[in-house]
PDB file of N, CA, C and O in Angstrom:
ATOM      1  N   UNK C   1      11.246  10.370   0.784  1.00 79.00           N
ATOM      2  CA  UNK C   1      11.084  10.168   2.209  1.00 79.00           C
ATOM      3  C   UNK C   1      11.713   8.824   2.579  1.00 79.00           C
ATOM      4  O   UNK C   1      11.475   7.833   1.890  1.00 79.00           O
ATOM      5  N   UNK C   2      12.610   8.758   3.784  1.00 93.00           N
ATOM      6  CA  UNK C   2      13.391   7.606   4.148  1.00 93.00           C
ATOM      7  C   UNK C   2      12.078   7.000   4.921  1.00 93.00           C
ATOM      8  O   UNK C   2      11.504   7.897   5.538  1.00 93.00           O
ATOM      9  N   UNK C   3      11.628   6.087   5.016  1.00 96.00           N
ATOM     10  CA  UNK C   3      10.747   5.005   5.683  1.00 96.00           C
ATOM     11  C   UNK C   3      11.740   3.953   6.811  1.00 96.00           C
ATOM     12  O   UNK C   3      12.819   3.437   6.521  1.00 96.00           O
ATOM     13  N   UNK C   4      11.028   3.842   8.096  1.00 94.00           N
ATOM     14  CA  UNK C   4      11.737   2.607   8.996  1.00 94.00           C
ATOM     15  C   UNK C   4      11.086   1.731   8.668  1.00 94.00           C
ATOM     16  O   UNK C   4      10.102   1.968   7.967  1.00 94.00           O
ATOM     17  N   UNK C   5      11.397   0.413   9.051  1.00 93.00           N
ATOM     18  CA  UNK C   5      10.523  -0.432   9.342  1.00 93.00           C
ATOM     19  C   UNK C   5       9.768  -0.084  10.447  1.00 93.00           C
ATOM     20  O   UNK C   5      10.186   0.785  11.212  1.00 93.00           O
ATOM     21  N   UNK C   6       8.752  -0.623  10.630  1.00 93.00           N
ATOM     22  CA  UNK C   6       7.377  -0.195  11.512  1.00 93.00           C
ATOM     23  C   UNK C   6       6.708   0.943  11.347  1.00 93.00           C
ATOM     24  O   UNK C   6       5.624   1.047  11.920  1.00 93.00           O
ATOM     25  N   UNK C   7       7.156   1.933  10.612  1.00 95.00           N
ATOM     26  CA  UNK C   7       6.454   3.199  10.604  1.00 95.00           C
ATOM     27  C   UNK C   7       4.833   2.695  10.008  1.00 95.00           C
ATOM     28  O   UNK C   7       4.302   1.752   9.421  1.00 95.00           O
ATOM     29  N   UNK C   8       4.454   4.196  10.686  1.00 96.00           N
ATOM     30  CA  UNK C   8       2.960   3.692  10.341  1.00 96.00           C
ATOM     31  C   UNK C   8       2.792   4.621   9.487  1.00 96.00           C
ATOM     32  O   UNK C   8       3.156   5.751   9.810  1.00 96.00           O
ATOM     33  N   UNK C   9       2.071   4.352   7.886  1.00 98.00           N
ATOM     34  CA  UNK C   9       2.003   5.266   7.189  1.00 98.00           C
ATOM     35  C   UNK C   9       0.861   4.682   6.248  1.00 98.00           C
ATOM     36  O   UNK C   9       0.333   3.571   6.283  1.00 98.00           O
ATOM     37  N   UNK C  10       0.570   6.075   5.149  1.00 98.00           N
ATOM     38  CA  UNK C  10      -0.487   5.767   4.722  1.00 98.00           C
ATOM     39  C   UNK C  10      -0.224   5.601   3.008  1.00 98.00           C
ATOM     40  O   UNK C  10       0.756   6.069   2.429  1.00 98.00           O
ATOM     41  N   UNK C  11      -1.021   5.045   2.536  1.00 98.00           N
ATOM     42  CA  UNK C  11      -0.232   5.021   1.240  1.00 98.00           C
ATOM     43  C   UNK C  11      -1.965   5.129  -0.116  1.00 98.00           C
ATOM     44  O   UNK C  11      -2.656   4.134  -0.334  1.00 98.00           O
ATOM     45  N   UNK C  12      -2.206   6.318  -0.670  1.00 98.00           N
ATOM     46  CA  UNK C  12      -3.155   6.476  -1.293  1.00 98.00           C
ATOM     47  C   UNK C  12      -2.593   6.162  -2.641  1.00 98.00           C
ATOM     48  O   UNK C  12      -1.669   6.783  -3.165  1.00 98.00           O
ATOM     49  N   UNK C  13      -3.298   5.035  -3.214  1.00 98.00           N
ATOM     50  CA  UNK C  13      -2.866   4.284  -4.888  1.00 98.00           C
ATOM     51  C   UNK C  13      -4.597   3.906  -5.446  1.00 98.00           C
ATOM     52  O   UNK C  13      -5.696   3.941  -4.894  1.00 98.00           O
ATOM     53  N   UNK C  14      -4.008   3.479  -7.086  1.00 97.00           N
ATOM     54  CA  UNK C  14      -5.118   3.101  -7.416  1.00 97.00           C
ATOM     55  C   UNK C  14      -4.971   1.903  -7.944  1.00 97.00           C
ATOM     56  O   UNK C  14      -3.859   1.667  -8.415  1.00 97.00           O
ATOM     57  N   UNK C  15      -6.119   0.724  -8.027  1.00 96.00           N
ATOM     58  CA  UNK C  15      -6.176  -0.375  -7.644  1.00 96.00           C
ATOM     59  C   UNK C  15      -6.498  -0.687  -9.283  1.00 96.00           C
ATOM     60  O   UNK C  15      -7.090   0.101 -10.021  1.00 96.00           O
ATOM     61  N   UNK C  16      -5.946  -2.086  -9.704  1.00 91.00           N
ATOM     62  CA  UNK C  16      -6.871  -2.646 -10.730  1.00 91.00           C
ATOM     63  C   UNK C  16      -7.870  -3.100 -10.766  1.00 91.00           C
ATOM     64  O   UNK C  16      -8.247  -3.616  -9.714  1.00 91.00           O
ATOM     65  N   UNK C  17      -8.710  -3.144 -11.837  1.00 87.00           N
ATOM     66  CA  UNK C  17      -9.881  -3.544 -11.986  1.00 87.00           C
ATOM     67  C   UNK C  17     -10.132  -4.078 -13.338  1.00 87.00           C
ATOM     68  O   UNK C  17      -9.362  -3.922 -14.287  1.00 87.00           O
ATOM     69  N   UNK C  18     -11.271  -4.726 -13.374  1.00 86.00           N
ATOM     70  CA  UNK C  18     -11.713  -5.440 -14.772  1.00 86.00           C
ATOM     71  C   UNK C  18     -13.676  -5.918 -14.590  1.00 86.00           C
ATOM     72  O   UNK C  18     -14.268  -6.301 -13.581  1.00 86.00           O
ATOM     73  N   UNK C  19     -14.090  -5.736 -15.683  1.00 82.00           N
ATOM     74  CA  UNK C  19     -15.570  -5.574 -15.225  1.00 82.00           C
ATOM     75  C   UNK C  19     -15.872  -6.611 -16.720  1.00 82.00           C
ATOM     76  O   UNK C  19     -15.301  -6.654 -17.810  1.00 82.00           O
ATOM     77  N   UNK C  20     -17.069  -7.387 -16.126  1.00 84.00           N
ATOM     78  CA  UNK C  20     -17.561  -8.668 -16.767  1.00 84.00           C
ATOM     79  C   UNK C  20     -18.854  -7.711 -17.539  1.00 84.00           C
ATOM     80  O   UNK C  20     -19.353  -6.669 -17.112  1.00 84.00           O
ATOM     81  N   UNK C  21     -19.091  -8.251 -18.451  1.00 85.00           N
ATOM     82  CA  UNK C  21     -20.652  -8.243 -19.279  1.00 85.00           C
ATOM     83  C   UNK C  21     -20.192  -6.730 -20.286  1.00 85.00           C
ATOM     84  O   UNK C  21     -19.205  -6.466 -20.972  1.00 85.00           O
ATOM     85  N   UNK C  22     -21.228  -6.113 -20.009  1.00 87.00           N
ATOM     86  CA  UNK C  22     -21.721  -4.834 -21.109  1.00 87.00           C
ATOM     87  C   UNK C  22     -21.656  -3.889 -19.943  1.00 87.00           C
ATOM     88  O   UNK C  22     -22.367  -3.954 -18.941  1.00 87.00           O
ATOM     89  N   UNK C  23     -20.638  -2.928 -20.213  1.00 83.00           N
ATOM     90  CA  UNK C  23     -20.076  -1.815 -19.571  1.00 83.00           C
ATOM     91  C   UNK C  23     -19.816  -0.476 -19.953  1.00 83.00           C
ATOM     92  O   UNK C  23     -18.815  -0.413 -20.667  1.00 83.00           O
ATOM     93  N   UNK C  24     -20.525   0.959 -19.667  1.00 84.00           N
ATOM     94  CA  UNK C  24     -20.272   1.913 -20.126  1.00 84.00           C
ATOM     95  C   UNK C  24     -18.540   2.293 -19.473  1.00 84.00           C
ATOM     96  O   UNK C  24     -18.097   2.339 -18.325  1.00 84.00           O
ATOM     97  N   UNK C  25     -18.015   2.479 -20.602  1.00 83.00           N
ATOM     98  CA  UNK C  25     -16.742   3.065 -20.255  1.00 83.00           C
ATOM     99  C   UNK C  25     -16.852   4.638 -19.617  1.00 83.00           C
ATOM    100  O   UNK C  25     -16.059   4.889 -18.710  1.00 83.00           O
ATOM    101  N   UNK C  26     -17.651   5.552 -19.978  1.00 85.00           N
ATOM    102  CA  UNK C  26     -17.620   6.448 -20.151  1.00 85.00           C
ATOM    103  C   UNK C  26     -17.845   6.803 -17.930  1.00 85.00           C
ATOM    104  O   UNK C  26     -17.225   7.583 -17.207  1.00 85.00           O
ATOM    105  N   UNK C  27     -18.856   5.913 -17.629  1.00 79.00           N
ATOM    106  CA  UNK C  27     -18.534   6.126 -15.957  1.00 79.00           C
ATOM    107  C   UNK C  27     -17.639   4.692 -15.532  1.00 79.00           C
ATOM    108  O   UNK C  27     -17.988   4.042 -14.547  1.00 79.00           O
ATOM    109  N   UNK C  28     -16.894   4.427 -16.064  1.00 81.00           N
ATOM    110  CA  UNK C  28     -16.109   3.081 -15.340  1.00 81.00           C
ATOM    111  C   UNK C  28     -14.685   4.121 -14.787  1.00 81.00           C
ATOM    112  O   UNK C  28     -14.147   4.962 -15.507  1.00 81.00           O
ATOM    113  N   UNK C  29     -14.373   3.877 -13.682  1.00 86.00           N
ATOM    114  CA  UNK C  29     -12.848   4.240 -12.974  1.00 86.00           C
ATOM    115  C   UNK C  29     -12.325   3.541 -12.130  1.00 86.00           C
ATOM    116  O   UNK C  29     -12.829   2.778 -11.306  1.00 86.00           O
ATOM    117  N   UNK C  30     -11.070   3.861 -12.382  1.00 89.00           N
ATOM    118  CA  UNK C  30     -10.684   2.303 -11.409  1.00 89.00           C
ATOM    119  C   UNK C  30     -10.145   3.224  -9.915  1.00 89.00           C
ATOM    120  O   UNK C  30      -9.557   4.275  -9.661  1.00 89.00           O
ATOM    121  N   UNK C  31     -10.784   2.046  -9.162  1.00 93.00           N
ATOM    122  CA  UNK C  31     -11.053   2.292  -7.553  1.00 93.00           C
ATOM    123  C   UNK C  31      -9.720   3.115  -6.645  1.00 93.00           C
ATOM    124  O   UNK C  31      -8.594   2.635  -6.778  1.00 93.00           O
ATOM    125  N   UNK C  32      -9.846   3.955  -6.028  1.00 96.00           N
ATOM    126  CA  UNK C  32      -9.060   4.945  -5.181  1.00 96.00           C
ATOM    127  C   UNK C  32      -8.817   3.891  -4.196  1.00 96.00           C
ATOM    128  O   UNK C  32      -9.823   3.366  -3.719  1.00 96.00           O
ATOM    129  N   UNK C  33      -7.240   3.330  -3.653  1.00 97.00           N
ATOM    130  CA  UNK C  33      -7.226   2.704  -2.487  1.00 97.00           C
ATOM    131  C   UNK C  33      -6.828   3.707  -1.518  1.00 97.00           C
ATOM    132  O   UNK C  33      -6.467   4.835  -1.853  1.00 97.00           O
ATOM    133  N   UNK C  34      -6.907   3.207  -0.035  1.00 98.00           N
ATOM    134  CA  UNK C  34      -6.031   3.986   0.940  1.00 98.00           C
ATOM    135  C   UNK C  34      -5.514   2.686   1.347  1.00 98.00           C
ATOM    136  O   UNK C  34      -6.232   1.711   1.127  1.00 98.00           O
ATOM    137  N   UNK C  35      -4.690   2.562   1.754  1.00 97.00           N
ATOM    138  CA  UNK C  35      -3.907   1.671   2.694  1.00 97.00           C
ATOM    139  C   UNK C  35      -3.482   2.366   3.857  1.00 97.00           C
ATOM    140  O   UNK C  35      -2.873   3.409   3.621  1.00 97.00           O
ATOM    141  N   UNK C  36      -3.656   2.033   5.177  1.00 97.00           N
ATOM    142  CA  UNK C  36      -3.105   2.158   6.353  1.00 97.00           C
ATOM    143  C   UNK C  36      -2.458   1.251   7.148  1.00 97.00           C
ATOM    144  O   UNK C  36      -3.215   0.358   7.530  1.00 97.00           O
ATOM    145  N   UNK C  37      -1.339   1.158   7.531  1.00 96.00           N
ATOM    146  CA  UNK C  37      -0.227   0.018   7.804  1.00 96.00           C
ATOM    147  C   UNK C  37       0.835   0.316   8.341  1.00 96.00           C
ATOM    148  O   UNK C  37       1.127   1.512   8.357  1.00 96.00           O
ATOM    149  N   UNK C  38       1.851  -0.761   9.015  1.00 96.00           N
ATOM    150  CA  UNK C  38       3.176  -0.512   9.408  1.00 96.00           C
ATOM    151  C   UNK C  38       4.047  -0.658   7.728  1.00 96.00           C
ATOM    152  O   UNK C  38       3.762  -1.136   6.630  1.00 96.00           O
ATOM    153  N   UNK C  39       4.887  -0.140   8.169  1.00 96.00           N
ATOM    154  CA  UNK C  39       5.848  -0.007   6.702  1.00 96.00           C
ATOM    155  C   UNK C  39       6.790  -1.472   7.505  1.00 96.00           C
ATOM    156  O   UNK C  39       7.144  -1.767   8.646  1.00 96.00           O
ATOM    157  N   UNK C  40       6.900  -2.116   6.050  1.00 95.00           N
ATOM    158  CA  UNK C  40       7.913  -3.778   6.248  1.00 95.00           C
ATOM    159  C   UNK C  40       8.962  -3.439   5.381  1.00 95.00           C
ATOM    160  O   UNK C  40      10.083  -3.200   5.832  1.00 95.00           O
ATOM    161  N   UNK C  41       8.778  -3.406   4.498  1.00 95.00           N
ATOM    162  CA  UNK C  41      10.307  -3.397   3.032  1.00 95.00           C
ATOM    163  C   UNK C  41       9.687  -2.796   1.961  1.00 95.00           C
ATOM    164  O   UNK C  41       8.459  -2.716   1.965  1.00 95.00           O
ATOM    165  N   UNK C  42      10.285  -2.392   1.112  1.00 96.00           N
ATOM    166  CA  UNK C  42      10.526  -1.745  -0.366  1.00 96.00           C
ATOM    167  C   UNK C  42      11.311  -2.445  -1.052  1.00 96.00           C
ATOM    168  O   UNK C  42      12.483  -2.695  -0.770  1.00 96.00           O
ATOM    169  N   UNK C  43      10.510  -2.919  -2.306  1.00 97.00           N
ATOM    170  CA  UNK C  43      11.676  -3.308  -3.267  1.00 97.00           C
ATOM    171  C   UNK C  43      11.356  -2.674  -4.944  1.00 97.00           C
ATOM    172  O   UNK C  43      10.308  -2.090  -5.219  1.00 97.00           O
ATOM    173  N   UNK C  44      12.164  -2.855  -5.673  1.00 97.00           N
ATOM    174  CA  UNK C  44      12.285  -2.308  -7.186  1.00 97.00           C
ATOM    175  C   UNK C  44      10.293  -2.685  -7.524  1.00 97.00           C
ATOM    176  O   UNK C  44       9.740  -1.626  -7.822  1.00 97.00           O
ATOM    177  N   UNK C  45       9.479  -3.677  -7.516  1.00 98.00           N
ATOM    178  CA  UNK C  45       8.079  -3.920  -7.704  1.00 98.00           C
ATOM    179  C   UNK C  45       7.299  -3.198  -6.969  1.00 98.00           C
ATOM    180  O   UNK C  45       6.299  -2.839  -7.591  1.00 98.00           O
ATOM    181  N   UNK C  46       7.366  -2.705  -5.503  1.00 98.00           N
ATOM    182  CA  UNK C  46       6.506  -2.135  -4.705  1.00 98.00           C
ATOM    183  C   UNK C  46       6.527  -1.859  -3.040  1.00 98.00           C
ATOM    184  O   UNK C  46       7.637  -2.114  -2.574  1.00 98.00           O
ATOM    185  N   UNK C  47       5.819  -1.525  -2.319  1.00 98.00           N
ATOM    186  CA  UNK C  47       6.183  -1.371  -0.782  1.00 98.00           C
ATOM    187  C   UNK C  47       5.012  -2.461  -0.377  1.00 98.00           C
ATOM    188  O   UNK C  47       3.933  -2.687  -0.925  1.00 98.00           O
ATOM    189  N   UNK C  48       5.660  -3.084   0.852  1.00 97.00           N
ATOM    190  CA  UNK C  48       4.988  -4.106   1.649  1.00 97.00           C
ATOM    191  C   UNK C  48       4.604  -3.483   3.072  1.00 97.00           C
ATOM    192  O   UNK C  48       5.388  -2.980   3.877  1.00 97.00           O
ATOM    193  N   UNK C  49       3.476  -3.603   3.174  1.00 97.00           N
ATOM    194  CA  UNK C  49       2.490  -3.513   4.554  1.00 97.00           C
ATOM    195  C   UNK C  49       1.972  -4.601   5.226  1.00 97.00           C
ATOM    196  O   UNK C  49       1.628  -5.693   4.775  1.00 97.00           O
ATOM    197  N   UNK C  50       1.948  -3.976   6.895  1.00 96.00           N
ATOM    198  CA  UNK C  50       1.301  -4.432   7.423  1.00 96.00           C
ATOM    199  C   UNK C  50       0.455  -4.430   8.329  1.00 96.00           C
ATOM    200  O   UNK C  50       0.807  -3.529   9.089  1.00 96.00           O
ATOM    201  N   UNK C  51      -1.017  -5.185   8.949  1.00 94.00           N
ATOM    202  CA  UNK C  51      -1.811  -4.106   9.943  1.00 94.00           C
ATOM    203  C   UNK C  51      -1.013  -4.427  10.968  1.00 94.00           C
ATOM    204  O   UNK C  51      -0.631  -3.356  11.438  1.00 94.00           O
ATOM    205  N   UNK C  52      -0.496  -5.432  11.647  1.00 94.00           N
ATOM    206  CA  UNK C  52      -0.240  -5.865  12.968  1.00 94.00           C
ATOM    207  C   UNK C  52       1.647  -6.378  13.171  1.00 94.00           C
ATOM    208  O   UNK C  52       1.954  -7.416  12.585  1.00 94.00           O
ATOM    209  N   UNK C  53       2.283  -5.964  13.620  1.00 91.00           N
ATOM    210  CA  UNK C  53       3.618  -6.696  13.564  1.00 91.00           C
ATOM    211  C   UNK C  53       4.110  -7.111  14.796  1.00 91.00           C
ATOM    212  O   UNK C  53       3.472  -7.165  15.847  1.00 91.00           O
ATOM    213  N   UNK C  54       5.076  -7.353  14.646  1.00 89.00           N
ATOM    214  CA  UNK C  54       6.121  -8.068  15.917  1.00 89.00           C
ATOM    215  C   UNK C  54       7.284  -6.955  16.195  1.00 89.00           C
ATOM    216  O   UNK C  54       8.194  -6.728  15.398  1.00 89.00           O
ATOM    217  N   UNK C  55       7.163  -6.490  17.086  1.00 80.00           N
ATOM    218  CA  UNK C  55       7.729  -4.911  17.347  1.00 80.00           C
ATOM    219  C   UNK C  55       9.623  -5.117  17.823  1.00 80.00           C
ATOM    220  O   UNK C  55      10.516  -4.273  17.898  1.00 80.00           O
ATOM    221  N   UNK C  56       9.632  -6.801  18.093  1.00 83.00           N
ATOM    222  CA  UNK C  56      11.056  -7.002  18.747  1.00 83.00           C
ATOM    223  C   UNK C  56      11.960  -7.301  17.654  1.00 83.00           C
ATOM    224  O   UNK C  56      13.179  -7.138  17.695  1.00 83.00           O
ATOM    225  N   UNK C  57      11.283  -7.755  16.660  1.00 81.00           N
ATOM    226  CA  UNK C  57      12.437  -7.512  15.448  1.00 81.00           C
ATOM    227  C   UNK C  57      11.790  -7.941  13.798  1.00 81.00           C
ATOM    228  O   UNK C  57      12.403  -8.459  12.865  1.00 81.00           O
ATOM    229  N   UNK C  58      10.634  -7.596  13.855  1.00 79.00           N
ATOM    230  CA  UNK C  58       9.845  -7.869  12.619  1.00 79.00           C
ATOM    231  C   UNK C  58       9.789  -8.956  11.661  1.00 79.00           C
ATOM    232  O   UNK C  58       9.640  -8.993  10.439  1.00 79.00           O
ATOM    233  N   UNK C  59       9.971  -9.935  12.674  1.00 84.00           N
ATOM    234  CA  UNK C  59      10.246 -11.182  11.746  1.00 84.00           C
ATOM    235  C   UNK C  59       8.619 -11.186  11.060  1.00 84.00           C
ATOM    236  O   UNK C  59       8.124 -10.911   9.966  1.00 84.00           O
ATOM    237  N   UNK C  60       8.189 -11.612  12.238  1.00 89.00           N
ATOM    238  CA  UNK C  60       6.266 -11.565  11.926  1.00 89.00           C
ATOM    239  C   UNK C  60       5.500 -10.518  11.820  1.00 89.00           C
ATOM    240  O   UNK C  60       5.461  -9.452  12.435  1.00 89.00           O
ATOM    241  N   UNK C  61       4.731 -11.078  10.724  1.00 92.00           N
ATOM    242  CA  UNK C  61       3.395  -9.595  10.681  1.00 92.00           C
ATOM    243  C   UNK C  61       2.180 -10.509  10.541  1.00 92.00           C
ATOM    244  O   UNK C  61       2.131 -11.605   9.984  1.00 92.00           O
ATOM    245  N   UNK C  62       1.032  -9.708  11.274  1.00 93.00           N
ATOM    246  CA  UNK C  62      -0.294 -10.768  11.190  1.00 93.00           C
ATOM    247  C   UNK C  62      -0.881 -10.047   9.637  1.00 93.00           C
ATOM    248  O   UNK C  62      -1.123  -8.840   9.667  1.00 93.00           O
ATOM    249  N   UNK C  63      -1.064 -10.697   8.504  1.00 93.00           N
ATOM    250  CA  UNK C  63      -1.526  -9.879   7.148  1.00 93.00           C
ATOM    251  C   UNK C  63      -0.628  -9.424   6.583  1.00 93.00           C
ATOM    252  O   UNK C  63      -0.057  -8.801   7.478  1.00 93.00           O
ATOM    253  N   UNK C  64       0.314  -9.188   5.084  1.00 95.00           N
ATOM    254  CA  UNK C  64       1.165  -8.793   4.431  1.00 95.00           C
ATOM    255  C   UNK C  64       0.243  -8.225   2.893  1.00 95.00           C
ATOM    256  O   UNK C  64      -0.325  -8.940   2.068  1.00 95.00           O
ATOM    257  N   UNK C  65       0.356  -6.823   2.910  1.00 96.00           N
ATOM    258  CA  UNK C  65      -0.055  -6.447   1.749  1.00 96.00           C
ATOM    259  C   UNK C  65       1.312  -6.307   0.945  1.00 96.00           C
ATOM    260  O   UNK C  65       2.429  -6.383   1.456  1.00 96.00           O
ATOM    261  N   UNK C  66       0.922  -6.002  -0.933  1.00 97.00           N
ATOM    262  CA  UNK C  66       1.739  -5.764  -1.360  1.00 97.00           C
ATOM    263  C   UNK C  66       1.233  -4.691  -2.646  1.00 97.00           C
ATOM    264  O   UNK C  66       0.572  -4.995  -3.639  1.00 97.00           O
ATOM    265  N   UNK C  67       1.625  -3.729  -2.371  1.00 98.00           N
ATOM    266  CA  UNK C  67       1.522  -2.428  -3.581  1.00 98.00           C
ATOM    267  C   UNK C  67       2.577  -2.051  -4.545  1.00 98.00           C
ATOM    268  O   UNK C  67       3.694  -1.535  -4.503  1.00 98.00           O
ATOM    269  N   UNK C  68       1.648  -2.588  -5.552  1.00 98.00           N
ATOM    270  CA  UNK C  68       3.005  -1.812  -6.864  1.00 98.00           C
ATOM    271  C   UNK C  68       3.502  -0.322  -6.966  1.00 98.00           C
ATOM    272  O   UNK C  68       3.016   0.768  -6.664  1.00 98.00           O
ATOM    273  N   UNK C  69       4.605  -0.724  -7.487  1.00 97.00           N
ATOM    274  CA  UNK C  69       4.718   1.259  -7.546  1.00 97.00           C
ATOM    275  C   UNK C  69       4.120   2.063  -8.276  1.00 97.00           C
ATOM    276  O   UNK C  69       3.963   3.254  -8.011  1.00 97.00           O
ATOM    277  N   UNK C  70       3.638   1.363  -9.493  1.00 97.00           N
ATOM    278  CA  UNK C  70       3.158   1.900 -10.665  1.00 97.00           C
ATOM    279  C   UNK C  70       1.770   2.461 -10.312  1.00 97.00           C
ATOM    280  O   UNK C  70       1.269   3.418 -10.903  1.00 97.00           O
ATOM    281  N   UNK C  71       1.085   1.670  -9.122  1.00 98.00           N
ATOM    282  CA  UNK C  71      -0.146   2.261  -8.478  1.00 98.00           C
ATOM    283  C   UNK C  71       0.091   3.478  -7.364  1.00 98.00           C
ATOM    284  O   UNK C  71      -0.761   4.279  -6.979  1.00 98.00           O
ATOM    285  N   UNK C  72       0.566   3.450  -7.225  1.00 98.00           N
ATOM    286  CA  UNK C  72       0.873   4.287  -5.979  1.00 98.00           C
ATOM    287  C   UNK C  72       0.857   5.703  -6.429  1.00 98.00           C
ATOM    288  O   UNK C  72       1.299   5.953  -7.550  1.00 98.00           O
ATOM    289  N   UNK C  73       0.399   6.651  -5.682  1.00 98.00           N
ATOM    290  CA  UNK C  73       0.444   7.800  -6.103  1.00 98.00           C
ATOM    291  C   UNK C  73       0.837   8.830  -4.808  1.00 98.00           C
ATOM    292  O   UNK C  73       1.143  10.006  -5.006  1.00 98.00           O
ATOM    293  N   UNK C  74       0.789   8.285  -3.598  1.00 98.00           N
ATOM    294  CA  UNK C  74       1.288   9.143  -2.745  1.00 98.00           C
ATOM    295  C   UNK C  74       1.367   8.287  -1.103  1.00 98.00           C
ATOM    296  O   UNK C  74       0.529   7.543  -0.592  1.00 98.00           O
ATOM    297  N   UNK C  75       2.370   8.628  -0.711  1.00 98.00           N
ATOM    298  CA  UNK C  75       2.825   7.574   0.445  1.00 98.00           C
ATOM    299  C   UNK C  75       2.859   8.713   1.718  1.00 98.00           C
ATOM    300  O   UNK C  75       3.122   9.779   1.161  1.00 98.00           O
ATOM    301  N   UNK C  76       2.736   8.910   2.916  1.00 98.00           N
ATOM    302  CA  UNK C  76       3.132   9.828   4.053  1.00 98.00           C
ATOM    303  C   UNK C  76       2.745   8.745   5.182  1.00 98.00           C
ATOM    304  O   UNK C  76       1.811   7.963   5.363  1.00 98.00           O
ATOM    305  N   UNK C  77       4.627   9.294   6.236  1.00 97.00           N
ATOM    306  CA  UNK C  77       4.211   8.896   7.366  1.00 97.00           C
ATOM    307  C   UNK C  77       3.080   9.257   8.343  1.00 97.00           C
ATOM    308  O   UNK C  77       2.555  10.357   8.175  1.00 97.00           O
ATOM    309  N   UNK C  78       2.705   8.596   9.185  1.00 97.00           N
ATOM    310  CA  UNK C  78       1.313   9.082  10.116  1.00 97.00           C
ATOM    311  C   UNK C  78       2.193   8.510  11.011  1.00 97.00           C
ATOM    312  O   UNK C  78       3.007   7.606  10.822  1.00 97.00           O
ATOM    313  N   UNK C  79       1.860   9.332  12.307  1.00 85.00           N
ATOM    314  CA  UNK C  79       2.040   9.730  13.649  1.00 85.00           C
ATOM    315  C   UNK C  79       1.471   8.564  14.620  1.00 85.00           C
ATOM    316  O   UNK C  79       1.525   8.697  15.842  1.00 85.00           O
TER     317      UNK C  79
END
């Protein structure tokens, strides 16, 4: 899927985690994210989000996430 900048899309990945003390492995999983955001850039490490941007030429975004690819498991534009 070709992505613009600004698109608003959703991006379902899974997150790292690491747990302190004495831990059954057997129910430990690592956490389901959703991300909901404007689409900023893609590069070879991951896609960059954001909640709030600057619509006249995207210099600014209020908040910059950043998702690896290796987490990611499914990306779609939203409307």
């Amino acid at each position: 899927m070709k992505l613009k900048q600004g698109d608003f899309i959703r991006i379902d990945w899974i997150d790292a985690v690491g747990a302190g003390g004495w831990t059954s492995h057997h129910k430990y999983e690592p956490p389901r994210i959703v991300t909901i955001g404007h689409y900023i850039k893609e590069d070879r490490q991951g896609i960059y989000t954001a909640p709030s941007i600057d619509r006249n030429d995207f210099e600014y975004v209020l908040g910059l996430d950043f998702i690896p690819k290796g987490c990611i498991k499914r990306v779609r534009r939203l409307k």
